[in-house]
Structures are given as structure tokens and as C-alpha cells.
Amino acid sequence: MSKKTSLKKTKESKIDSKYSMDTHLIYGKNVSNKWDYSHHVTAPISSSTTFRLDSVERGAEGFLQFAQTETQGDKQPIFIYDRLGEPNKDMLEENLAYIEKGEMAVTYTSGMAAISAVLGVLTKSGDEIITHTTLYGCTISLFNNWYPRYNIGVHPIDLTNLKNINSVLNENTKVIYFETPANPNMDIINIIELRKLVDKINEKRSVDNKIKIVVDNTFATSFSQRPIELGSDFTIHSLTKGMGGFGTDMGGVVIGKNKYRDALLLYRKDFGAVLNTKSAWAILTYGLPSLALRQRQQIKSSIKIAEFLENHPKVEFVKYPGLKSHPQYKIAKKQMLDFYGNFAPGSLIYFVLKGNSPEKTKENGKKLMNYVADNAYTMTLAVSLGHTRTLIEHPASMTHSVVPADKLAERGFEAGGVRLAIGLEKAEDIIMDLEESLKQI
Ligand SMILES: *Cc1c(COP(=O)(O)O)cnc(C)c1O
């Protein structure tokens, strides 16, 4: 991709390649016209906030080109200023769009910035959003603490039963937003069926008024699931997690149709949540090329660890999409697939400890966390996920502490629930540490 040959115009979303996705994760889609370094094998970190313009005419042309996807096409971009675009981010965006089967991608400074941007572009005052009950804690906080002042209504319902949509659907509904698998309880939403349902509702709506499906694909990563292929309009990721993979950089991305690229770029330019070039570079250079290797290893370990936990006498239940006991196992088998069609149930496990009351379970959960924090070599008490190291956390008191204790059940998870994000250690070592830690409660 470092060669500057002319790019044949191809239909963006459907490129038939003779190469495998493992290879494309390293090289990207094709020869990139964003590549500004003709003799480098690895792109240098583009650490320049501003760009030299050959003439005032070129500067003017650059401004005219910005956020003009339709007329710009595959033309070589004129770089002006980092907040508008620069080579590292632009190359990362090309690759992300390609692996996730979207037409375009726009990156942001974090996953939350990506969520705010896509919803900011799709809604205005008076509109309504339907969400699943279980969501990442800060997404709940965004909806509860900020959206009321924009007069945007948010309806959390149980989307594992799609019939529930009818109870909150109305002409102001503009977006259906959810995570699958959901953080932290691993609920799975049927994207294919939801697409059919939304298509029916949309039949009666004008082009500009159609409901959009937005999926947060952070838990699965592009390796294990591509929601756009299944029927979502947009996919977002926190690149901070499994996509970045090493826990060194924050980032977020919105992937979808070309039609929305300009609005997403303008939103980023004006609200300012620009992905740092150094982070874009790290995700492009380390994250994506190692994604397939990391995910395959983590999934293999996760299956072993989920089975171990499911058979452990101190564990009440385990929710992992790779276990037959998962309530939506059949849906998971249809939509969580790697690039080659193999079942890819991801690297996140949710489990609940036994205890004869919620208080007791919660106490056991805390005891386990504290023992792990002090003693376990292969598990670290920390939020985040998709790291090289296995991370364990207690959602009720950490990532989801925004949910009050009496609302946990309503939000679909347990006071004593534990979230385990499997890293790259040997599965047997993690199991050894889990076994030892579970003895303490
Ligand atoms: C972490 C996370 C986010 C937020 O991403 P940041 O990069 O931390 O802003 C959003 N959704 C899910 C499911 C997450 O796990």
C-alpha cells in the first residue's frame, strides 16, 4: 500500500479480493492515496498539526474539498490542519471501513466521542432513541445526564425481545441503539431480525425520516462480528479496547454509509473530538495487524475459562456467547462469525457468584476482586477490556456505578456479577489463578 499507483475506482463496500482478511488487516484495503511517505514500509507518526500549502489557491481548494465526499471521490486529499484530517487518521479510517464492511469510517478521540458524534448527527431536539436496557455505564450517563437538556428522549427496553419496540415506538423515534454483546451482561440482540422489523416500520417513512440502527461493536471487535453485514446502518467501536488491543491508546470510530461521512467530519471539526495522530498510528501499526492473532487466541482461552467457571460449584451462572447455556446462543452462532465464517464468541465473560441473597453475592464478588487484586498474577483488577492482560472487574461498583443499587435488575445485571476480559496469557494459568481465588470465598 505504500506504492503511489493510481487507484482503480471500485465499489467501496464490496471489493472482491483474492487476499484474506488476515492479510488486509496488515495492508489495508488497497493502495492508499492518503499515504504521504513514498519510501517508508511503516507509516511514520504524522506529528504535524498544520500542513504547508503550495499556494493560496491550493489552500482554498483544500477548504473547498473538506467534507465533500461526493465530489472528492478518490482524489488525493489536500491536508490543511489536523482537526480536518491528516494521513495517519485517514489511513486508519480507510482500513477500519474496509474490515468492517462499511463504505466509510470517521475516527474520534474515544468511544464515547464516537457515540456522541453518530447520535449527534442523527438526532435533534424532540427526537427519540430506543436503546437496550443494558449498556456501557458512560453511555447510560450520557443519556441520563445530558440528553434531557437537549430534549432528546431515550427509552431503554429489553431488546432481546424485539416485540417490546412497539411499546415505545412513535413518529419521533429516529434511532435504535444497542451493544451486542452488551456490557457487562453479554445479552445478544438479533440484528438480522431487527433489520427486517425496522425495514417494515420505515416503509411508511420518508427518506430523511427513516429509523437508523446503530450498533456498538466494541465487545466483539471487527474480527468476531460485522453488524453492517447483518443489517445495522452504523457500527461504532471504542478503539481503546480490543481493536487497539494493547491498552496504550484511546480512540473511537463510526462506520457507515458515505452519505453520512461529511456530517460526521463536520461534527468532529466543530465539536473537536479529534483522534490523536499518535494513537491513530498505534492502532494502525500494532492494533489492526495483530487483531486476528489476538482474537483467535483470546477466544480459544475464553471458551476454556467459561467452561471451567460454568462447572465451578461456587458459580451461580456464566454468560458467555460460546456456551450453549447462553440464552441467545443460537443468535450468537449466526451473527458472531470471524471473517471466514467460523463461530467467534469473543473474549468477554460475565459470571455471577453463588450466595443466598443479593447482599451476600455482592460481598462475595468484592471479596473475590480484592483477593485477585492482591494475589493473582494473571488477572488484574481494572476496567477496560481487550488488553494483552486479563482484566477483571465488578460492574456494580466500577464501570456501571452510575446505575443505583435498586436499578441493577432493571438494567439487566446482578449486584454480584463479575466481568472478565481475557488477555493473551495461557488459559491454564488464568484457570489456576481463578481456582485459587474462588477458594477464598
Ligand atoms: C469502553 C466502552 C465504550 C467507551 O469507549 P471509550 O474509548 O472508553 O470512550 C463504549 N462502549 C463500550 C461497550 C465500551 O466497553
mmCIF file of C-alpha atoms in Angstrom, residues 42-360:
data_model
loop_
_atom_site.group_PDB
_atom_site.id
_atom_site.type_symbol
_atom_site.label_atom_id
_atom_site.label_comp_id
_atom_site.label_asym_id
_atom_site.label_seq_id
_atom_site.Cartn_x
_atom_site.Cartn_y
_atom_site.Cartn_z
ATOM 1 C CA THR A 42 5.673 1.509 8.159
ATOM 2 C CA ALA A 43 3.925 4.884 8.084
ATOM 3 C CA PRO A 44 5.747 7.433 10.247
ATOM 4 C CA ILE A 45 3.754 9.060 13.018
ATOM 5 C CA SER A 46 2.464 12.189 11.364
ATOM 6 C CA SER A 47 3.106 14.668 14.108
ATOM 7 C CA SER A 48 2.121 17.896 12.411
ATOM 8 C CA THR A 49 -0.918 19.905 13.392
ATOM 9 C CA THR A 50 -0.693 22.065 10.295
ATOM 10 C CA PHE A 51 0.349 21.497 6.672
ATOM 11 C CA ARG A 52 2.319 23.570 4.187
ATOM 12 C CA LEU A 53 0.254 24.821 1.279
ATOM 13 C CA ASP A 54 1.991 25.473 -2.050
ATOM 14 C CA SER A 55 -0.193 28.433 -2.890
ATOM 15 C CA VAL A 56 -3.209 30.303 -1.647
ATOM 16 C CA GLU A 57 -5.163 28.617 -4.426
ATOM 17 C CA ARG A 58 -4.207 25.178 -3.066
ATOM 18 C CA GLY A 59 -5.265 26.272 0.412
ATOM 19 C CA ALA A 60 -8.606 27.463 -0.880
ATOM 20 C CA GLU A 61 -9.091 24.212 -2.785
ATOM 21 C CA GLY A 62 -8.327 22.217 0.361
ATOM 22 C CA PHE A 63 -11.036 24.027 2.290
ATOM 23 C CA LEU A 64 -13.483 23.530 -0.560
ATOM 24 C CA GLN A 65 -12.698 19.799 -0.655
ATOM 25 C CA PHE A 66 -13.162 19.218 3.060
ATOM 26 C CA ALA A 67 -16.236 17.131 3.911
ATOM 27 C CA GLN A 68 -17.185 16.882 0.227
ATOM 28 C CA THR A 69 -17.161 13.107 -0.125
ATOM 29 C CA GLU A 70 -19.402 13.144 -3.178
ATOM 30 C CA THR A 71 -17.161 15.379 -5.335
ATOM 31 C CA GLN A 72 -13.855 14.459 -3.706
ATOM 32 C CA GLY A 73 -14.125 10.750 -4.527
ATOM 33 C CA ASP A 74 -10.728 9.072 -4.511
ATOM 34 C CA LYS A 75 -8.822 12.289 -5.174
ATOM 35 C CA GLN A 76 -5.635 12.792 -3.183
ATOM 36 C CA PRO A 77 -6.610 14.908 -0.171
ATOM 37 C CA ILE A 78 -5.094 18.332 0.467
ATOM 38 C CA PHE A 79 -4.112 18.280 4.130
ATOM 39 C CA ILE A 80 -4.633 21.574 5.950
ATOM 40 C CA TYR A 81 -4.988 21.116 9.689
ATOM 41 C CA ASP A 82 -5.093 18.034 11.945
ATOM 42 C CA ARG A 83 -8.694 18.620 13.096
ATOM 43 C CA LEU A 84 -9.878 18.344 9.480
ATOM 44 C CA GLY A 85 -7.772 15.335 8.512
ATOM 45 C CA GLU A 86 -4.185 14.046 8.303
ATOM 46 C CA PRO A 87 -2.512 10.909 6.906
ATOM 47 C CA ASN A 88 -2.462 8.626 9.995
ATOM 48 C CA LYS A 89 -6.138 9.010 10.865
ATOM 49 C CA ASP A 90 -7.204 8.918 7.233
ATOM 50 C CA MET A 91 -5.352 5.651 6.585
ATOM 51 C CA LEU A 92 -6.748 4.125 9.770
ATOM 52 C CA GLU A 93 -10.238 5.168 8.654
ATOM 53 C CA GLU A 94 -9.815 3.515 5.242
ATOM 54 C CA ASN A 95 -8.742 0.271 6.888
ATOM 55 C CA LEU A 96 -11.485 0.306 9.507
ATOM 56 C CA ALA A 97 -14.189 0.895 6.894
ATOM 57 C CA TYR A 98 -12.821 -1.956 4.824
ATOM 58 C CA ILE A 99 -12.579 -4.604 7.546
ATOM 59 C CA GLU A 100 -15.986 -3.713 8.977
ATOM 60 C CA LYS A 101 -17.642 -3.774 5.501
ATOM 61 C CA GLY A 102 -18.706 -0.140 5.627
ATOM 62 C CA GLU A 103 -18.368 2.497 2.934
ATOM 63 C CA MET A 104 -16.570 4.965 5.207
ATOM 64 C CA ALA A 105 -15.236 5.460 8.718
ATOM 65 C CA VAL A 106 -14.641 8.595 10.785
ATOM 66 C CA THR A 107 -12.465 8.326 13.898
ATOM 67 C CA TYR A 108 -12.801 10.209 17.182
ATOM 68 C CA THR A 109 -10.831 10.723 20.308
ATOM 69 C CA SER A 110 -12.609 7.932 22.241
ATOM 70 C CA GLY A 111 -15.507 5.504 22.045
ATOM 71 C CA MET A 112 -17.736 7.968 23.897
ATOM 72 C CA ALA A 113 -16.854 10.695 21.369
ATOM 73 C CA ALA A 114 -17.855 8.336 18.535
ATOM 74 C CA ILE A 115 -21.193 7.576 20.232
ATOM 75 C CA SER A 116 -21.867 11.287 20.857
ATOM 76 C CA ALA A 117 -20.999 12.080 17.227
ATOM 77 C CA VAL A 118 -23.161 9.494 15.494
ATOM 78 C CA LEU A 119 -26.135 10.267 17.739
ATOM 79 C CA GLY A 120 -25.425 13.992 17.419
ATOM 80 C CA VAL A 121 -25.613 13.703 13.638
ATOM 81 C CA LEU A 122 -28.749 11.507 13.639
ATOM 82 C CA THR A 123 -30.888 13.362 16.196
ATOM 83 C CA LYS A 124 -32.109 16.839 17.105
ATOM 84 C CA SER A 125 -34.288 18.284 19.835
ATOM 85 C CA GLY A 126 -37.630 16.459 20.017
ATOM 86 C CA ASP A 127 -36.323 13.181 18.593
ATOM 87 C CA GLU A 128 -36.306 9.889 20.465
ATOM 88 C CA ILE A 129 -33.887 6.973 20.746
ATOM 89 C CA ILE A 130 -34.737 3.397 21.689
ATOM 90 C CA THR A 131 -31.934 1.537 23.479
ATOM 91 C CA HIS A 132 -31.385 -1.822 25.121
ATOM 92 C CA THR A 133 -31.658 -1.799 28.920
ATOM 93 C CA THR A 134 -28.068 -2.937 29.415
ATOM 94 C CA LEU A 135 -25.422 -0.524 28.141
ATOM 95 C CA TYR A 136 -21.927 0.655 28.968
ATOM 96 C CA GLY A 137 -22.083 2.860 32.104
ATOM 97 C CA CYS A 138 -20.958 6.117 30.462
ATOM 98 C CA THR A 139 -23.452 5.643 27.624
ATOM 99 C CA ILE A 140 -26.199 5.417 30.275
ATOM 100 C CA SER A 141 -24.723 8.530 31.870
ATOM 101 C CA LEU A 142 -24.713 10.377 28.506
ATOM 102 C CA PHE A 143 -28.409 9.581 28.053
ATOM 103 C CA ASN A 144 -29.447 10.304 31.647
ATOM 104 C CA ASN A 145 -27.336 13.359 32.431
ATOM 105 C CA TRP A 146 -27.104 15.223 29.116
ATOM 106 C CA TYR A 147 -29.843 14.254 26.684
ATOM 107 C CA PRO A 148 -32.700 15.690 28.794
ATOM 108 C CA ARG A 149 -31.224 19.181 28.285
ATOM 109 C CA TYR A 150 -31.234 18.655 24.509
ATOM 110 C CA ASN A 151 -34.817 17.401 24.749
ATOM 111 C CA ILE A 152 -33.878 14.059 23.219
ATOM 112 C CA GLY A 153 -35.928 11.226 24.706
ATOM 113 C CA VAL A 154 -34.270 7.881 25.426
ATOM 114 C CA HIS A 155 -36.254 4.684 26.036
ATOM 115 C CA PRO A 156 -34.327 1.723 27.467
ATOM 116 C CA ILE A 157 -36.224 -1.508 26.791
ATOM 117 C CA ASP A 158 -35.362 -5.203 26.671
ATOM 118 C CA LEU A 159 -34.344 -5.652 23.023
ATOM 119 C CA THR A 160 -33.732 -9.388 23.444
ATOM 120 C CA ASN A 161 -37.483 -9.441 22.779
ATOM 121 C CA LEU A 162 -37.953 -7.239 19.701
ATOM 122 C CA LYS A 163 -41.731 -7.058 20.244
ATOM 123 C CA ASN A 164 -41.021 -4.633 23.090
ATOM 124 C CA ILE A 165 -40.207 -1.960 20.498
ATOM 125 C CA ASN A 166 -43.912 -1.415 19.862
ATOM 126 C CA SER A 167 -44.428 -0.170 23.419
ATOM 127 C CA VAL A 168 -42.184 2.898 22.886
ATOM 128 C CA LEU A 169 -42.129 3.396 19.110
ATOM 129 C CA ASN A 170 -43.623 6.623 17.764
ATOM 130 C CA GLU A 171 -43.105 9.096 14.911
ATOM 131 C CA ASN A 172 -40.274 10.820 16.809
ATOM 132 C CA THR A 173 -38.215 7.611 17.050
ATOM 133 C CA LYS A 174 -35.060 8.180 14.994
ATOM 134 C CA VAL A 175 -32.501 5.681 16.244
ATOM 135 C CA ILE A 176 -32.327 2.200 17.782
ATOM 136 C CA TYR A 177 -29.049 1.991 19.684
ATOM 137 C CA PHE A 178 -27.539 -1.023 21.457
ATOM 138 C CA GLU A 179 -24.465 -3.128 22.171
ATOM 139 C CA THR A 180 -24.290 -6.772 21.212
ATOM 140 C CA PRO A 181 -22.881 -8.452 23.216
ATOM 141 C CA ALA A 182 -23.974 -5.929 25.840
ATOM 142 C CA ASN A 183 -21.655 -4.587 28.523
ATOM 143 C CA PRO A 184 -21.478 -6.217 31.054
ATOM 144 C CA ASN A 185 -24.149 -8.942 30.962
ATOM 145 C CA MET A 186 -23.426 -10.299 27.447
ATOM 146 C CA ASP A 187 -27.053 -10.048 26.226
ATOM 147 C CA ILE A 188 -27.231 -10.584 22.479
ATOM 148 C CA ILE A 189 -29.589 -8.660 20.204
ATOM 149 C CA ASN A 190 -30.751 -10.189 16.932
ATOM 150 C CA ILE A 191 -29.541 -7.677 14.324
ATOM 151 C CA ILE A 192 -30.912 -9.603 11.320
ATOM 152 C CA GLU A 193 -34.441 -9.760 12.749
ATOM 153 C CA LEU A 194 -34.306 -6.155 13.915
ATOM 154 C CA ARG A 195 -33.323 -5.062 10.377
ATOM 155 C CA LYS A 196 -36.457 -6.773 8.982
ATOM 156 C CA LEU A 197 -38.642 -5.138 11.600
ATOM 157 C CA VAL A 198 -37.168 -1.659 11.062
ATOM 158 C CA ASP A 199 -37.485 -2.029 7.267
ATOM 159 C CA LYS A 200 -41.218 -2.621 7.773
ATOM 160 C CA ILE A 201 -41.578 0.436 10.007
ATOM 161 C CA ASN A 202 -39.503 2.510 7.560
ATOM 162 C CA GLU A 203 -41.723 1.638 4.582
ATOM 163 C CA LYS A 204 -44.139 4.335 5.683
ATOM 164 C CA ARG A 205 -41.459 6.929 6.402
ATOM 165 C CA SER A 206 -39.837 9.470 4.102
ATOM 166 C CA VAL A 207 -36.147 9.058 3.173
ATOM 167 C CA ASP A 208 -34.970 11.575 5.767
ATOM 168 C CA ASN A 209 -37.160 10.191 8.491
ATOM 169 C CA LYS A 210 -36.147 6.546 8.438
ATOM 170 C CA ILE A 211 -35.117 4.905 11.708
ATOM 171 C CA LYS A 212 -31.402 4.080 11.861
ATOM 172 C CA ILE A 213 -29.871 1.088 13.632
ATOM 173 C CA VAL A 214 -26.607 1.889 15.457
ATOM 174 C CA VAL A 215 -24.605 -0.981 16.981
ATOM 175 C CA ASP A 216 -21.768 -0.626 19.472
ATOM 176 C CA ASN A 217 -19.497 -3.492 18.370
ATOM 177 C CA THR A 218 -16.768 -2.887 20.970
ATOM 178 C CA PHE A 219 -17.121 -6.249 22.743
ATOM 179 C CA ALA A 220 -16.946 -8.387 19.608
ATOM 180 C CA THR A 221 -14.389 -6.369 17.556
ATOM 181 C CA SER A 222 -14.469 -6.451 13.741
ATOM 182 C CA PHE A 223 -12.884 -9.894 13.879
ATOM 183 C CA SER A 224 -15.837 -11.527 15.642
ATOM 184 C CA GLN A 225 -18.783 -9.577 14.212
ATOM 185 C CA ARG A 226 -19.595 -7.065 11.473
ATOM 186 C CA PRO A 227 -23.018 -5.558 12.256
ATOM 187 C CA ILE A 228 -23.290 -3.693 8.917
ATOM 188 C CA GLU A 229 -23.195 -7.050 7.105
ATOM 189 C CA LEU A 230 -26.032 -8.194 9.365
ATOM 190 C CA GLY A 231 -28.141 -5.082 8.759
ATOM 191 C CA SER A 232 -27.084 -2.199 11.003
ATOM 192 C CA ASP A 233 -26.782 1.278 9.452
ATOM 193 C CA PHE A 234 -23.829 2.260 11.622
ATOM 194 C CA THR A 235 -21.265 0.454 13.714
ATOM 195 C CA ILE A 236 -19.285 2.203 16.404
ATOM 196 C CA HIS A 237 -16.262 0.945 18.312
ATOM 197 C CA SER A 238 -14.267 2.034 21.253
ATOM 198 C CA LEU A 239 -10.840 1.524 19.654
ATOM 199 C CA THR A 240 -9.442 1.745 23.186
ATOM 200 C CA LYS A 241 -10.435 -1.879 23.731
ATOM 201 C CA GLY A 242 -9.914 -4.989 21.588
ATOM 202 C CA MET A 243 -9.355 -3.114 18.317
ATOM 203 C CA GLY A 244 -6.362 -1.204 19.726
ATOM 204 C CA GLY A 245 -5.533 -4.306 21.717
ATOM 205 C CA PHE A 246 -2.625 -3.244 23.904
ATOM 206 C CA GLY A 247 -4.211 -0.757 26.291
ATOM 207 C CA THR A 248 -1.946 2.099 25.209
ATOM 208 C CA ASP A 249 -4.261 4.451 23.324
ATOM 209 C CA MET A 250 -7.810 5.752 23.383
ATOM 210 C CA GLY A 251 -9.887 6.015 20.244
ATOM 211 C CA GLY A 252 -13.321 5.600 18.714
ATOM 212 C CA VAL A 253 -14.829 5.183 15.270
ATOM 213 C CA VAL A 254 -18.152 5.474 13.453
ATOM 214 C CA ILE A 255 -18.505 3.274 10.354
ATOM 215 C CA GLY A 256 -21.384 3.506 7.871
ATOM 216 C CA LYS A 257 -22.538 4.826 4.514
ATOM 217 C CA ASN A 258 -20.704 7.504 2.522
ATOM 218 C CA LYS A 259 -23.813 9.667 2.726
ATOM 219 C CA TYR A 260 -23.057 10.439 6.399
ATOM 220 C CA ARG A 261 -19.317 10.974 6.134
ATOM 221 C CA ASP A 262 -19.466 14.733 5.598
ATOM 222 C CA ALA A 263 -21.756 15.343 8.564
ATOM 223 C CA LEU A 264 -19.557 13.153 10.778
ATOM 224 C CA LEU A 265 -16.433 15.039 9.667
ATOM 225 C CA LEU A 266 -18.074 18.432 10.221
ATOM 226 C CA TYR A 267 -19.263 17.324 13.645
ATOM 227 C CA ARG A 268 -15.727 16.287 14.526
ATOM 228 C CA LYS A 269 -14.270 19.546 13.165
ATOM 229 C CA ASP A 270 -16.691 21.697 15.176
ATOM 230 C CA PHE A 271 -17.060 19.723 18.424
ATOM 231 C CA GLY A 272 -13.364 18.943 18.250
ATOM 232 C CA ALA A 273 -13.067 15.320 19.424
ATOM 233 C CA VAL A 274 -10.193 14.521 17.051
ATOM 234 C CA LEU A 275 -8.272 11.258 17.377
ATOM 235 C CA ASN A 276 -4.686 11.958 18.360
ATOM 236 C CA THR A 277 -2.355 11.120 15.433
ATOM 237 C CA LYS A 278 -0.052 9.102 17.684
ATOM 238 C CA SER A 279 -2.987 6.963 18.787
ATOM 239 C CA ALA A 280 -4.194 6.556 15.199
ATOM 240 C CA TRP A 281 -0.682 5.450 14.278
ATOM 241 C CA ALA A 282 -0.503 2.891 17.123
ATOM 242 C CA ILE A 283 -3.871 1.360 16.232
ATOM 243 C CA LEU A 284 -2.900 1.270 12.534
ATOM 244 C CA THR A 285 0.563 -0.169 13.179
ATOM 245 C CA TYR A 286 0.002 -2.578 16.090
ATOM 246 C CA GLY A 287 -3.737 -2.947 16.744
ATOM 247 C CA LEU A 288 -5.199 -3.953 13.393
ATOM 248 C CA PRO A 289 -2.318 -6.102 12.079
ATOM 249 C CA SER A 290 -2.450 -8.214 15.270
ATOM 250 C CA LEU A 291 -6.249 -8.264 15.639
ATOM 251 C CA ALA A 292 -6.852 -11.682 14.096
ATOM 252 C CA LEU A 293 -3.998 -13.351 16.008
ATOM 253 C CA ARG A 294 -5.073 -11.814 19.312
ATOM 254 C CA GLN A 295 -8.755 -12.551 18.905
ATOM 255 C CA ARG A 296 -8.221 -16.182 17.884
ATOM 256 C CA GLN A 297 -6.037 -16.778 20.925
ATOM 257 C CA GLN A 298 -8.394 -14.934 23.291
ATOM 258 C CA ILE A 299 -11.465 -16.777 22.020
ATOM 259 C CA LYS A 300 -9.750 -20.150 22.437
ATOM 260 C CA SER A 301 -8.883 -19.274 26.039
ATOM 261 C CA SER A 302 -12.293 -17.737 26.761
ATOM 262 C CA ILE A 303 -14.090 -20.944 25.791
ATOM 263 C CA LYS A 304 -11.910 -22.992 28.189
ATOM 264 C CA ILE A 305 -12.295 -20.468 31.009
ATOM 265 C CA ALA A 306 -16.073 -20.095 30.543
ATOM 266 C CA GLU A 307 -16.425 -23.889 30.710
ATOM 267 C CA PHE A 308 -14.275 -24.018 33.834
ATOM 268 C CA LEU A 309 -16.413 -21.352 35.519
ATOM 269 C CA GLU A 310 -19.672 -22.980 34.468
ATOM 270 C CA ASN A 311 -18.627 -26.201 36.228
ATOM 271 C CA HIS A 312 -17.400 -24.462 39.359
ATOM 272 C CA PRO A 313 -19.528 -25.101 42.470
ATOM 273 C CA LYS A 314 -19.251 -21.507 43.679
ATOM 274 C CA VAL A 315 -20.535 -20.001 40.428
ATOM 275 C CA GLU A 316 -24.289 -19.499 40.056
ATOM 276 C CA PHE A 317 -24.204 -18.955 36.297
ATOM 277 C CA VAL A 318 -21.958 -17.849 33.433
ATOM 278 C CA LYS A 319 -22.998 -15.817 30.396
ATOM 279 C CA TYR A 320 -20.613 -16.341 27.502
ATOM 280 C CA PRO A 321 -21.893 -16.484 23.890
ATOM 281 C CA GLY A 322 -19.785 -19.591 23.258
ATOM 282 C CA LEU A 323 -21.655 -21.639 25.878
ATOM 283 C CA LYS A 324 -24.825 -23.498 24.948
ATOM 284 C CA SER A 325 -26.350 -22.216 28.189
ATOM 285 C CA HIS A 326 -26.296 -18.604 26.908
ATOM 286 C CA PRO A 327 -29.955 -17.588 26.427
ATOM 287 C CA GLN A 328 -29.221 -16.257 22.917
ATOM 288 C CA TYR A 329 -26.687 -18.922 21.938
ATOM 289 C CA LYS A 330 -28.472 -19.638 18.632
ATOM 290 C CA ILE A 331 -28.401 -15.975 17.612
ATOM 291 C CA ALA A 332 -24.756 -15.701 18.645
ATOM 292 C CA LYS A 333 -23.913 -18.639 16.369
ATOM 293 C CA LYS A 334 -25.480 -16.789 13.442
ATOM 294 C CA GLN A 335 -24.002 -13.353 13.953
ATOM 295 C CA MET A 336 -20.717 -13.743 15.808
ATOM 296 C CA LEU A 337 -18.553 -15.061 12.999
ATOM 297 C CA ASP A 338 -14.969 -14.374 12.044
ATOM 298 C CA PHE A 339 -14.005 -13.275 8.516
ATOM 299 C CA TYR A 340 -14.149 -16.895 7.354
ATOM 300 C CA GLY A 341 -17.496 -17.853 8.874
ATOM 301 C CA ASN A 342 -16.174 -19.610 11.996
ATOM 302 C CA PHE A 343 -18.074 -19.089 15.249
ATOM 303 C CA ALA A 344 -16.240 -16.334 17.159
ATOM 304 C CA PRO A 345 -17.893 -15.747 20.550
ATOM 305 C CA GLY A 346 -15.428 -13.069 21.729
ATOM 306 C CA SER A 347 -13.224 -12.611 24.760
ATOM 307 C CA LEU A 348 -15.640 -11.289 27.420
ATOM 308 C CA ILE A 349 -17.187 -13.458 30.131
ATOM 309 C CA TYR A 350 -19.826 -12.453 32.660
ATOM 310 C CA PHE A 351 -20.381 -14.644 35.719
ATOM 311 C CA VAL A 352 -22.308 -14.449 38.957
ATOM 312 C CA LEU A 353 -21.199 -15.986 42.228
ATOM 313 C CA LYS A 354 -23.462 -18.042 44.454
ATOM 314 C CA GLY A 355 -24.867 -16.553 47.622
ATOM 315 C CA ASN A 356 -28.259 -16.846 49.263
ATOM 316 C CA SER A 357 -29.043 -13.131 48.981
ATOM 317 C CA PRO A 358 -28.026 -10.264 46.650
ATOM 318 C CA GLU A 359 -26.065 -8.747 49.558
ATOM 319 C CA LYS A 360 -24.165 -11.985 50.075
#
